[in-house]
Amino acid sequence: MLVNLNDVLIPAKKGKYGVGLFNSVNLEMARGIIEAAEEENSPVIFGTAEVLLPYGPLEELSYFLIPMAKKAAVPVVVHLDHGLRKETCLRALELGFSSIMYDCSTEGYEDNVRKVKEMADIAHSCGATIEGELGHVGNADDESNDPTQFYTDPEMARDFVDRTGVDALAIAVGTSHGAYKLPPKLDFERIETIANTISVPLVLHGGSGLADSDFRMAIQKGISKVNIFTDINMAAASAQKEALEAGKTGLTDLIPYTVEAVKKETMKKIKLFRQERFSTALGVEE
Ligand code: 13P
Ligand code: ZN
């Protein structure tokens, strides 16, 4: 069933669990994600990001992501992740995406507010939801990346949400995109303060490579949506390498390996984001 972010994140915030966003660039990844969500009987957020469009164009992805979401036995959001240009966000809405992120986090504060507010009004008029970002989540492979420089300020977050009308807010609390060189240190206190300051669900980007305990604590402190790409991307590539090493030679031989690897990694994350499974696994009382 195709739904928007509010449909899955408002219950997640109330129930103190996380819903995963998994980006895909092709049909194999999308199949792995949807199969994982259905097998876990869990809502899921299908995504693709503007920087990934060279690998899987938005329109082509929409041809299968949206029908797959509609057909699914679980609630599925089809979300544009890190929309960087107004035209890309508008195109996603036109194609039927149920949600967008308009990422103006590298712009000045007032420009971020103005642009996101304008896009929020458009998205809402289409029945879609919108995520904004305040502070900035950088890339792990960027030498100059220092996450502490761009942490989200709680009071600014309140003003941003009030003025833009976003449905969810991506916050910078120590994570980065891509494969970490050193384990990141998350500012859990900041997550808690922001969660107590604003009412909309909070989003943690750069989820790949975090420790299980990081997810557990981040969700407990107020994160409702966790974004994942690198871990499923790498799982797919490792599975293909394994298949080639096992003597498989054709593209059709690699497809089931790819789908299965993405499915397995997605299921692992879905289980982690559900706090009660987590608690049992770690022997922690709720
Ligand atoms: P990773 O690739 O580090 O998991 O980050 C995903 C993300 O934040 C997508 O928006
Ligand atoms: Zn991100």
JSON list of N, CA, C and O in Angstrom, two decimals, residues 142-190:
[
{"chain": "A", "resi": 142, "resn": "ASP", "atom": "N", "xyz": [35.02, 12.50, 2.79]},
{"chain": "A", "resi": 142, "resn": "ASP", "atom": "CA", "xyz": [35.49, 13.87, 2.59]},
{"chain": "A", "resi": 142, "resn": "ASP", "atom": "C", "xyz": [36.49, 14.19, 3.72]},
{"chain": "A", "resi": 142, "resn": "ASP", "atom": "O", "xyz": [36.12, 14.23, 4.90]},
{"chain": "A", "resi": 143, "resn": "GLU", "atom": "N", "xyz": [37.76, 14.41, 3.34]},
{"chain": "A", "resi": 143, "resn": "GLU", "atom": "CA", "xyz": [38.83, 14.63, 4.33]},
{"chain": "A", "resi": 143, "resn": "GLU", "atom": "C", "xyz": [38.51, 15.77, 5.30]},
{"chain": "A", "resi": 143, "resn": "GLU", "atom": "O", "xyz": [38.87, 15.73, 6.47]},
{"chain": "A", "resi": 144, "resn": "SER", "atom": "N", "xyz": [37.82, 16.80, 4.77]},
{"chain": "A", "resi": 144, "resn": "SER", "atom": "CA", "xyz": [37.57, 17.98, 5.61]},
{"chain": "A", "resi": 144, "resn": "SER", "atom": "C", "xyz": [36.29, 17.84, 6.44]},
{"chain": "A", "resi": 144, "resn": "SER", "atom": "O", "xyz": [35.92, 18.76, 7.17]},
{"chain": "A", "resi": 145, "resn": "ASN", "atom": "N", "xyz": [35.64, 16.66, 6.33]},
{"chain": "A", "resi": 145, "resn": "ASN", "atom": "CA", "xyz": [34.36, 16.48, 7.03]},
{"chain": "A", "resi": 145, "resn": "ASN", "atom": "C", "xyz": [34.55, 16.40, 8.54]},
{"chain": "A", "resi": 145, "resn": "ASN", "atom": "O", "xyz": [35.23, 15.52, 9.04]},
{"chain": "A", "resi": 146, "resn": "ASP", "atom": "N", "xyz": [33.94, 17.34, 9.25]},
{"chain": "A", "resi": 146, "resn": "ASP", "atom": "CA", "xyz": [33.98, 17.31, 10.72]},
{"chain": "A", "resi": 146, "resn": "ASP", "atom": "C", "xyz": [32.54, 17.51, 11.20]},
{"chain": "A", "resi": 146, "resn": "ASP", "atom": "O", "xyz": [32.05, 18.63, 11.28]},
{"chain": "A", "resi": 147, "resn": "PRO", "atom": "N", "xyz": [31.85, 16.37, 11.50]},
{"chain": "A", "resi": 147, "resn": "PRO", "atom": "CA", "xyz": [30.42, 16.46, 11.82]},
{"chain": "A", "resi": 147, "resn": "PRO", "atom": "C", "xyz": [30.09, 17.42, 12.96]},
{"chain": "A", "resi": 147, "resn": "PRO", "atom": "O", "xyz": [29.02, 18.04, 12.97]},
{"chain": "A", "resi": 148, "resn": "THR", "atom": "N", "xyz": [31.03, 17.62, 13.89]},
{"chain": "A", "resi": 148, "resn": "THR", "atom": "CA", "xyz": [30.72, 18.48, 15.05]},
{"chain": "A", "resi": 148, "resn": "THR", "atom": "C", "xyz": [30.52, 19.94, 14.63]},
{"chain": "A", "resi": 148, "resn": "THR", "atom": "O", "xyz": [29.94, 20.72, 15.35]},
{"chain": "A", "resi": 149, "resn": "GLN", "atom": "N", "xyz": [31.04, 20.30, 13.46]},
{"chain": "A", "resi": 149, "resn": "GLN", "atom": "CA", "xyz": [30.93, 21.68, 12.97]},
{"chain": "A", "resi": 149, "resn": "GLN", "atom": "C", "xyz": [29.51, 22.04, 12.53]},
{"chain": "A", "resi": 149, "resn": "GLN", "atom": "O", "xyz": [29.18, 23.21, 12.43]},
{"chain": "A", "resi": 150, "resn": "PHE", "atom": "N", "xyz": [28.72, 21.01, 12.24]},
{"chain": "A", "resi": 150, "resn": "PHE", "atom": "CA", "xyz": [27.42, 21.28, 11.61]},
{"chain": "A", "resi": 150, "resn": "PHE", "atom": "C", "xyz": [26.25, 20.70, 12.38]},
{"chain": "A", "resi": 150, "resn": "PHE", "atom": "O", "xyz": [25.22, 20.37, 11.82]},
{"chain": "A", "resi": 151, "resn": "TYR", "atom": "N", "xyz": [26.44, 20.49, 13.68]},
{"chain": "A", "resi": 151, "resn": "TYR", "atom": "CA", "xyz": [25.36, 19.96, 14.51]},
{"chain": "A", "resi": 151, "resn": "TYR", "atom": "C", "xyz": [24.10, 20.82, 14.43]},
{"chain": "A", "resi": 151, "resn": "TYR", "atom": "O", "xyz": [24.18, 22.04, 14.28]},
{"chain": "A", "resi": 152, "resn": "THR", "atom": "N", "xyz": [22.96, 20.18, 14.57]},
{"chain": "A", "resi": 152, "resn": "THR", "atom": "CA", "xyz": [21.68, 20.90, 14.55]},
{"chain": "A", "resi": 152, "resn": "THR", "atom": "C", "xyz": [21.45, 21.57, 15.91]},
{"chain": "A", "resi": 152, "resn": "THR", "atom": "O", "xyz": [21.61, 20.93, 16.96]},
{"chain": "A", "resi": 153, "resn": "ASP", "atom": "N", "xyz": [21.06, 22.83, 15.86]},
{"chain": "A", "resi": 153, "resn": "ASP", "atom": "CA", "xyz": [20.75, 23.56, 17.09]},
{"chain": "A", "resi": 153, "resn": "ASP", "atom": "C", "xyz": [19.26, 23.38, 17.41]},
{"chain": "A", "resi": 153, "resn": "ASP", "atom": "O", "xyz": [18.41, 23.63, 16.56]},
{"chain": "A", "resi": 154, "resn": "PRO", "atom": "N", "xyz": [18.92, 22.93, 18.63]},
{"chain": "A", "resi": 154, "resn": "PRO", "atom": "CA", "xyz": [17.52, 22.63, 18.97]},
{"chain": "A", "resi": 154, "resn": "PRO", "atom": "C", "xyz": [16.56, 23.81, 18.80]},
{"chain": "A", "resi": 154, "resn": "PRO", "atom": "O", "xyz": [15.46, 23.64, 18.26]},
{"chain": "A", "resi": 155, "resn": "GLU", "atom": "N", "xyz": [16.96, 25.00, 19.22]},
{"chain": "A", "resi": 155, "resn": "GLU", "atom": "CA", "xyz": [16.04, 26.15, 19.12]},
{"chain": "A", "resi": 155, "resn": "GLU", "atom": "C", "xyz": [15.83, 26.57, 17.66]},
{"chain": "A", "resi": 155, "resn": "GLU", "atom": "O", "xyz": [14.73, 26.95, 17.26]},
{"chain": "A", "resi": 156, "resn": "MET", "atom": "N", "xyz": [16.90, 26.45, 16.90]},
{"chain": "A", "resi": 156, "resn": "MET", "atom": "CA", "xyz": [16.81, 26.77, 15.48]},
{"chain": "A", "resi": 156, "resn": "MET", "atom": "C", "xyz": [15.89, 25.74, 14.80]},
{"chain": "A", "resi": 156, "resn": "MET", "atom": "O", "xyz": [15.14, 26.07, 13.89]},
{"chain": "A", "resi": 157, "resn": "ALA", "atom": "N", "xyz": [15.98, 24.50, 15.27]},
{"chain": "A", "resi": 157, "resn": "ALA", "atom": "CA", "xyz": [15.14, 23.42, 14.71]},
{"chain": "A", "resi": 157, "resn": "ALA", "atom": "C", "xyz": [13.67, 23.74, 14.95]},
{"chain": "A", "resi": 157, "resn": "ALA", "atom": "O", "xyz": [12.82, 23.54, 14.08]},
{"chain": "A", "resi": 158, "resn": "ARG", "atom": "N", "xyz": [13.37, 24.27, 16.14]},
{"chain": "A", "resi": 158, "resn": "ARG", "atom": "CA", "xyz": [11.97, 24.62, 16.44]},
{"chain": "A", "resi": 158, "resn": "ARG", "atom": "C", "xyz": [11.47, 25.70, 15.46]},
{"chain": "A", "resi": 158, "resn": "ARG", "atom": "O", "xyz": [10.39, 25.59, 14.89]},
{"chain": "A", "resi": 159, "resn": "ASP", "atom": "N", "xyz": [12.30, 26.72, 15.27]},
{"chain": "A", "resi": 159, "resn": "ASP", "atom": "CA", "xyz": [11.94, 27.81, 14.38]},
{"chain": "A", "resi": 159, "resn": "ASP", "atom": "C", "xyz": [11.78, 27.29, 12.93]},
{"chain": "A", "resi": 159, "resn": "ASP", "atom": "O", "xyz": [10.83, 27.64, 12.24]},
{"chain": "A", "resi": 160, "resn": "PHE", "atom": "N", "xyz": [12.71, 26.41, 12.53]},
{"chain": "A", "resi": 160, "resn": "PHE", "atom": "CA", "xyz": [12.69, 25.86, 11.17]},
{"chain": "A", "resi": 160, "resn": "PHE", "atom": "C", "xyz": [11.41, 25.08, 10.90]},
{"chain": "A", "resi": 160, "resn": "PHE", "atom": "O", "xyz": [10.75, 25.26, 9.88]},
{"chain": "A", "resi": 161, "resn": "VAL", "atom": "N", "xyz": [11.05, 24.23, 11.84]},
{"chain": "A", "resi": 161, "resn": "VAL", "atom": "CA", "xyz": [9.84, 23.40, 11.67]},
{"chain": "A", "resi": 161, "resn": "VAL", "atom": "C", "xyz": [8.60, 24.29, 11.67]},
{"chain": "A", "resi": 161, "resn": "VAL", "atom": "O", "xyz": [7.70, 24.12, 10.82]},
{"chain": "A", "resi": 162, "resn": "ASP", "atom": "N", "xyz": [8.54, 25.25, 12.60]},
{"chain": "A", "resi": 162, "resn": "ASP", "atom": "CA", "xyz": [7.37, 26.16, 12.66]},
{"chain": "A", "resi": 162, "resn": "ASP", "atom": "C", "xyz": [7.20, 26.93, 11.36]},
{"chain": "A", "resi": 162, "resn": "ASP", "atom": "O", "xyz": [6.10, 27.10, 10.86]},
{"chain": "A", "resi": 163, "resn": "ARG", "atom": "N", "xyz": [8.32, 27.41, 10.81]},
{"chain": "A", "resi": 163, "resn": "ARG", "atom": "CA", "xyz": [8.22, 28.29, 9.64]},
{"chain": "A", "resi": 163, "resn": "ARG", "atom": "C", "xyz": [8.08, 27.55, 8.32]},
{"chain": "A", "resi": 163, "resn": "ARG", "atom": "O", "xyz": [7.54, 28.10, 7.36]},
{"chain": "A", "resi": 164, "resn": "THR", "atom": "N", "xyz": [8.59, 26.31, 8.24]},
{"chain": "A", "resi": 164, "resn": "THR", "atom": "CA", "xyz": [8.54, 25.59, 6.95]},
{"chain": "A", "resi": 164, "resn": "THR", "atom": "C", "xyz": [7.33, 24.66, 6.85]},
{"chain": "A", "resi": 164, "resn": "THR", "atom": "O", "xyz": [6.85, 24.39, 5.75]},
{"chain": "A", "resi": 165, "resn": "GLY", "atom": "N", "xyz": [6.90, 24.10, 7.99]},
{"chain": "A", "resi": 165, "resn": "GLY", "atom": "CA", "xyz": [5.82, 23.12, 7.95]},
{"chain": "A", "resi": 165, "resn": "GLY", "atom": "C", "xyz": [6.28, 21.74, 7.49]},
{"chain": "A", "resi": 165, "resn": "GLY", "atom": "O", "xyz": [5.46, 20.94, 7.01]},
{"chain": "A", "resi": 166, "resn": "VAL", "atom": "N", "xyz": [7.59, 21.43, 7.64]},
{"chain": "A", "resi": 166, "resn": "VAL", "atom": "CA", "xyz": [8.06, 20.09, 7.24]},
{"chain": "A", "resi": 166, "resn": "VAL", "atom": "C", "xyz": [7.41, 19.01, 8.11]},
{"chain": "A", "resi": 166, "resn": "VAL", "atom": "O", "xyz": [7.05, 19.26, 9.27]},
{"chain": "A", "resi": 167, "resn": "ASP", "atom": "N", "xyz": [7.31, 17.81, 7.53]},
{"chain": "A", "resi": 167, "resn": "ASP", "atom": "CA", "xyz": [6.70, 16.69, 8.26]},
{"chain": "A", "resi": 167, "resn": "ASP", "atom": "C", "xyz": [7.73, 15.88, 9.03]},
{"chain": "A", "resi": 167, "resn": "ASP", "atom": "O", "xyz": [7.38, 15.12, 9.93]},
{"chain": "A", "resi": 168, "resn": "ALA", "atom": "N", "xyz": [9.00, 16.00, 8.63]},
{"chain": "A", "resi": 168, "resn": "ALA", "atom": "CA", "xyz": [10.08, 15.27, 9.32]},
{"chain": "A", "resi": 168, "resn": "ALA", "atom": "C", "xyz": [11.34, 16.10, 9.17]},
{"chain": "A", "resi": 168, "resn": "ALA", "atom": "O", "xyz": [11.50, 16.84, 8.19]},
{"chain": "A", "resi": 169, "resn": "LEU", "atom": "N", "xyz": [12.24, 15.98, 10.14]},
{"chain": "A", "resi": 169, "resn": "LEU", "atom": "CA", "xyz": [13.47, 16.79, 10.10]},
{"chain": "A", "resi": 169, "resn": "LEU", "atom": "C", "xyz": [14.71, 15.91, 10.23]},
{"chain": "A", "resi": 169, "resn": "LEU", "atom": "O", "xyz": [14.85, 15.15, 11.20]},
{"chain": "A", "resi": 170, "resn": "ALA", "atom": "N", "xyz": [15.60, 16.04, 9.24]},
{"chain": "A", "resi": 170, "resn": "ALA", "atom": "CA", "xyz": [16.91, 15.37, 9.30]},
{"chain": "A", "resi": 170, "resn": "ALA", "atom": "C", "xyz": [17.82, 16.23, 10.16]},
{"chain": "A", "resi": 170, "resn": "ALA", "atom": "O", "xyz": [17.94, 17.44, 9.93]},
{"chain": "A", "resi": 171, "resn": "ILE", "atom": "N", "xyz": [18.46, 15.59, 11.13]},
{"chain": "A", "resi": 171, "resn": "ILE", "atom": "CA", "xyz": [19.32, 16.36, 12.04]},
{"chain": "A", "resi": 171, "resn": "ILE", "atom": "C", "xyz": [20.76, 15.84, 11.96]},
{"chain": "A", "resi": 171, "resn": "ILE", "atom": "O", "xyz": [21.01, 14.68, 11.66]},
{"chain": "A", "resi": 172, "resn": "ALA", "atom": "N", "xyz": [21.69, 16.75, 12.27]},
{"chain": "A", "resi": 172, "resn": "ALA", "atom": "CA", "xyz": [23.11, 16.40, 12.25]},
{"chain": "A", "resi": 172, "resn": "ALA", "atom": "C", "xyz": [23.54, 16.19, 13.69]},
{"chain": "A", "resi": 172, "resn": "ALA", "atom": "O", "xyz": [23.54, 17.14, 14.50]},
{"chain": "A", "resi": 173, "resn": "VAL", "atom": "N", "xyz": [23.90, 14.95, 14.02]},
{"chain": "A", "resi": 173, "resn": "VAL", "atom": "CA", "xyz": [24.24, 14.61, 15.41]},
{"chain": "A", "resi": 173, "resn": "VAL", "atom": "C", "xyz": [25.49, 13.72, 15.47]},
{"chain": "A", "resi": 173, "resn": "VAL", "atom": "O", "xyz": [25.70, 12.99, 16.43]},
{"chain": "A", "resi": 174, "resn": "GLY", "atom": "N", "xyz": [26.31, 13.77, 14.40]},
{"chain": "A", "resi": 174, "resn": "GLY", "atom": "CA", "xyz": [27.57, 13.02, 14.44]},
{"chain": "A", "resi": 174, "resn": "GLY", "atom": "C", "xyz": [27.74, 11.96, 13.37]},
{"chain": "A", "resi": 174, "resn": "GLY", "atom": "O", "xyz": [28.82, 11.39, 13.24]},
{"chain": "A", "resi": 175, "resn": "THR", "atom": "N", "xyz": [26.68, 11.68, 12.60]},
{"chain": "A", "resi": 175, "resn": "THR", "atom": "CA", "xyz": [26.81, 10.67, 11.55]},
{"chain": "A", "resi": 175, "resn": "THR", "atom": "C", "xyz": [27.28, 11.33, 10.24]},
{"chain": "A", "resi": 175, "resn": "THR", "atom": "O", "xyz": [27.22, 12.55, 10.10]},
{"chain": "A", "resi": 176, "resn": "SER", "atom": "N", "xyz": [27.74, 10.49, 9.30]},
{"chain": "A", "resi": 176, "resn": "SER", "atom": "CA", "xyz": [28.13, 10.95, 7.96]},
{"chain": "A", "resi": 176, "resn": "SER", "atom": "C", "xyz": [27.67, 9.91, 6.96]},
{"chain": "A", "resi": 176, "resn": "SER", "atom": "O", "xyz": [27.46, 8.75, 7.30]},
{"chain": "A", "resi": 177, "resn": "HIS", "atom": "N", "xyz": [27.59, 10.32, 5.70]},
{"chain": "A", "resi": 177, "resn": "HIS", "atom": "CA", "xyz": [27.20, 9.38, 4.64]},
{"chain": "A", "resi": 177, "resn": "HIS", "atom": "C", "xyz": [28.40, 8.54, 4.19]},
{"chain": "A", "resi": 177, "resn": "HIS", "atom": "O", "xyz": [29.51, 9.04, 4.14]},
{"chain": "A", "resi": 178, "resn": "GLY", "atom": "N", "xyz": [28.14, 7.27, 3.86]},
{"chain": "A", "resi": 178, "resn": "GLY", "atom": "CA", "xyz": [29.20, 6.41, 3.30]},
{"chain": "A", "resi": 178, "resn": "GLY", "atom": "C", "xyz": [29.87, 5.57, 4.36]},
{"chain": "A", "resi": 178, "resn": "GLY", "atom": "O", "xyz": [29.41, 5.50, 5.50]},
{"chain": "A", "resi": 179, "resn": "ALA", "atom": "N", "xyz": [30.99, 4.94, 3.96]},
{"chain": "A", "resi": 179, "resn": "ALA", "atom": "CA", "xyz": [31.69, 4.02, 4.87]},
{"chain": "A", "resi": 179, "resn": "ALA", "atom": "C", "xyz": [32.58, 4.81, 5.83]},
{"chain": "A", "resi": 179, "resn": "ALA", "atom": "O", "xyz": [33.43, 5.60, 5.39]},
{"chain": "A", "resi": 180, "resn": "TYR", "atom": "N", "xyz": [32.38, 4.61, 7.13]},
{"chain": "A", "resi": 180, "resn": "TYR", "atom": "CA", "xyz": [33.16, 5.33, 8.14]},
{"chain": "A", "resi": 180, "resn": "TYR", "atom": "C", "xyz": [34.59, 4.81, 8.20]},
{"chain": "A", "resi": 180, "resn": "TYR", "atom": "O", "xyz": [34.82, 3.60, 8.12]},
{"chain": "A", "resi": 181, "resn": "LYS", "atom": "N", "xyz": [35.54, 5.73, 8.35]},
{"chain": "A", "resi": 181, "resn": "LYS", "atom": "CA", "xyz": [36.94, 5.31, 8.54]},
{"chain": "A", "resi": 181, "resn": "LYS", "atom": "C", "xyz": [37.14, 4.97, 10.01]},
{"chain": "A", "resi": 181, "resn": "LYS", "atom": "O", "xyz": [37.82, 4.01, 10.36]},
{"chain": "A", "resi": 182, "resn": "LEU", "atom": "N", "xyz": [36.51, 5.75, 10.88]},
{"chain": "A", "resi": 182, "resn": "LEU", "atom": "CA", "xyz": [36.56, 5.49, 12.32]},
{"chain": "A", "resi": 182, "resn": "LEU", "atom": "C", "xyz": [35.12, 5.46, 12.82]},
{"chain": "A", "resi": 182, "resn": "LEU", "atom": "O", "xyz": [34.26, 6.14, 12.25]},
{"chain": "A", "resi": 183, "resn": "PRO", "atom": "N", "xyz": [34.83, 4.68, 13.87]},
{"chain": "A", "resi": 183, "resn": "PRO", "atom": "CA", "xyz": [33.45, 4.65, 14.36]},
{"chain": "A", "resi": 183, "resn": "PRO", "atom": "C", "xyz": [32.98, 6.05, 14.76]},
{"chain": "A", "resi": 183, "resn": "PRO", "atom": "O", "xyz": [33.73, 6.77, 15.44]},
{"chain": "A", "resi": 184, "resn": "PRO", "atom": "N", "xyz": [31.80, 6.46, 14.31]},
{"chain": "A", "resi": 184, "resn": "PRO", "atom": "CA", "xyz": [31.33, 7.81, 14.65]},
{"chain": "A", "resi": 184, "resn": "PRO", "atom": "C", "xyz": [30.89, 7.90, 16.11]},
{"chain": "A", "resi": 184, "resn": "PRO", "atom": "O", "xyz": [30.55, 6.88, 16.72]},
{"chain": "A", "resi": 185, "resn": "LYS", "atom": "N", "xyz": [30.90, 9.12, 16.63]},
{"chain": "A", "resi": 185, "resn": "LYS", "atom": "CA", "xyz": [30.45, 9.33, 18.00]},
{"chain": "A", "resi": 185, "resn": "LYS", "atom": "C", "xyz": [29.18, 10.17, 17.92]},
{"chain": "A", "resi": 185, "resn": "LYS", "atom": "O", "xyz": [29.22, 11.32, 17.47]},
{"chain": "A", "resi": 186, "resn": "LEU", "atom": "N", "xyz": [28.07, 9.58, 18.31]},
{"chain": "A", "resi": 186, "resn": "LEU", "atom": "CA", "xyz": [26.79, 10.29, 18.19]},
{"chain": "A", "resi": 186, "resn": "LEU", "atom": "C", "xyz": [26.49, 11.12, 19.43]},
{"chain": "A", "resi": 186, "resn": "LEU", "atom": "O", "xyz": [26.81, 10.71, 20.55]},
{"chain": "A", "resi": 187, "resn": "ASP", "atom": "N", "xyz": [25.87, 12.27, 19.22]},
{"chain": "A", "resi": 187, "resn": "ASP", "atom": "CA", "xyz": [25.48, 13.15, 20.32]},
{"chain": "A", "resi": 187, "resn": "ASP", "atom": "C", "xyz": [24.03, 12.81, 20.72]},
{"chain": "A", "resi": 187, "resn": "ASP", "atom": "O", "xyz": [23.09, 13.45, 20.26]},
{"chain": "A", "resi": 188, "resn": "PHE", "atom": "N", "xyz": [23.89, 11.79, 21.57]},
{"chain": "A", "resi": 188, "resn": "PHE", "atom": "CA", "xyz": [22.55, 11.31, 21.94]},
{"chain": "A", "resi": 188, "resn": "PHE", "atom": "C", "xyz": [21.76, 12.36, 22.72]},
{"chain": "A", "resi": 188, "resn": "PHE", "atom": "O", "xyz": [20.54, 12.44, 22.61]},
{"chain": "A", "resi": 189, "resn": "GLU", "atom": "N", "xyz": [22.49, 13.13, 23.52]},
{"chain": "A", "resi": 189, "resn": "GLU", "atom": "CA", "xyz": [21.82, 14.16, 24.32]},
{"chain": "A", "resi": 189, "resn": "GLU", "atom": "C", "xyz": [21.15, 15.19, 23.40]},
{"chain": "A", "resi": 189, "resn": "GLU", "atom": "O", "xyz": [20.04, 15.65, 23.68]},
{"chain": "A", "resi": 190, "resn": "ARG", "atom": "N", "xyz": [21.85, 15.49, 22.31]},
{"chain": "A", "resi": 190, "resn": "ARG", "atom": "CA", "xyz": [21.29, 16.45, 21.35]},
{"chain": "A", "resi": 190, "resn": "ARG", "atom": "C", "xyz": [20.02, 15.89, 20.70]},
{"chain": "A", "resi": 190, "resn": "ARG", "atom": "O", "xyz": [19.04, 16.60, 20.49]}
]
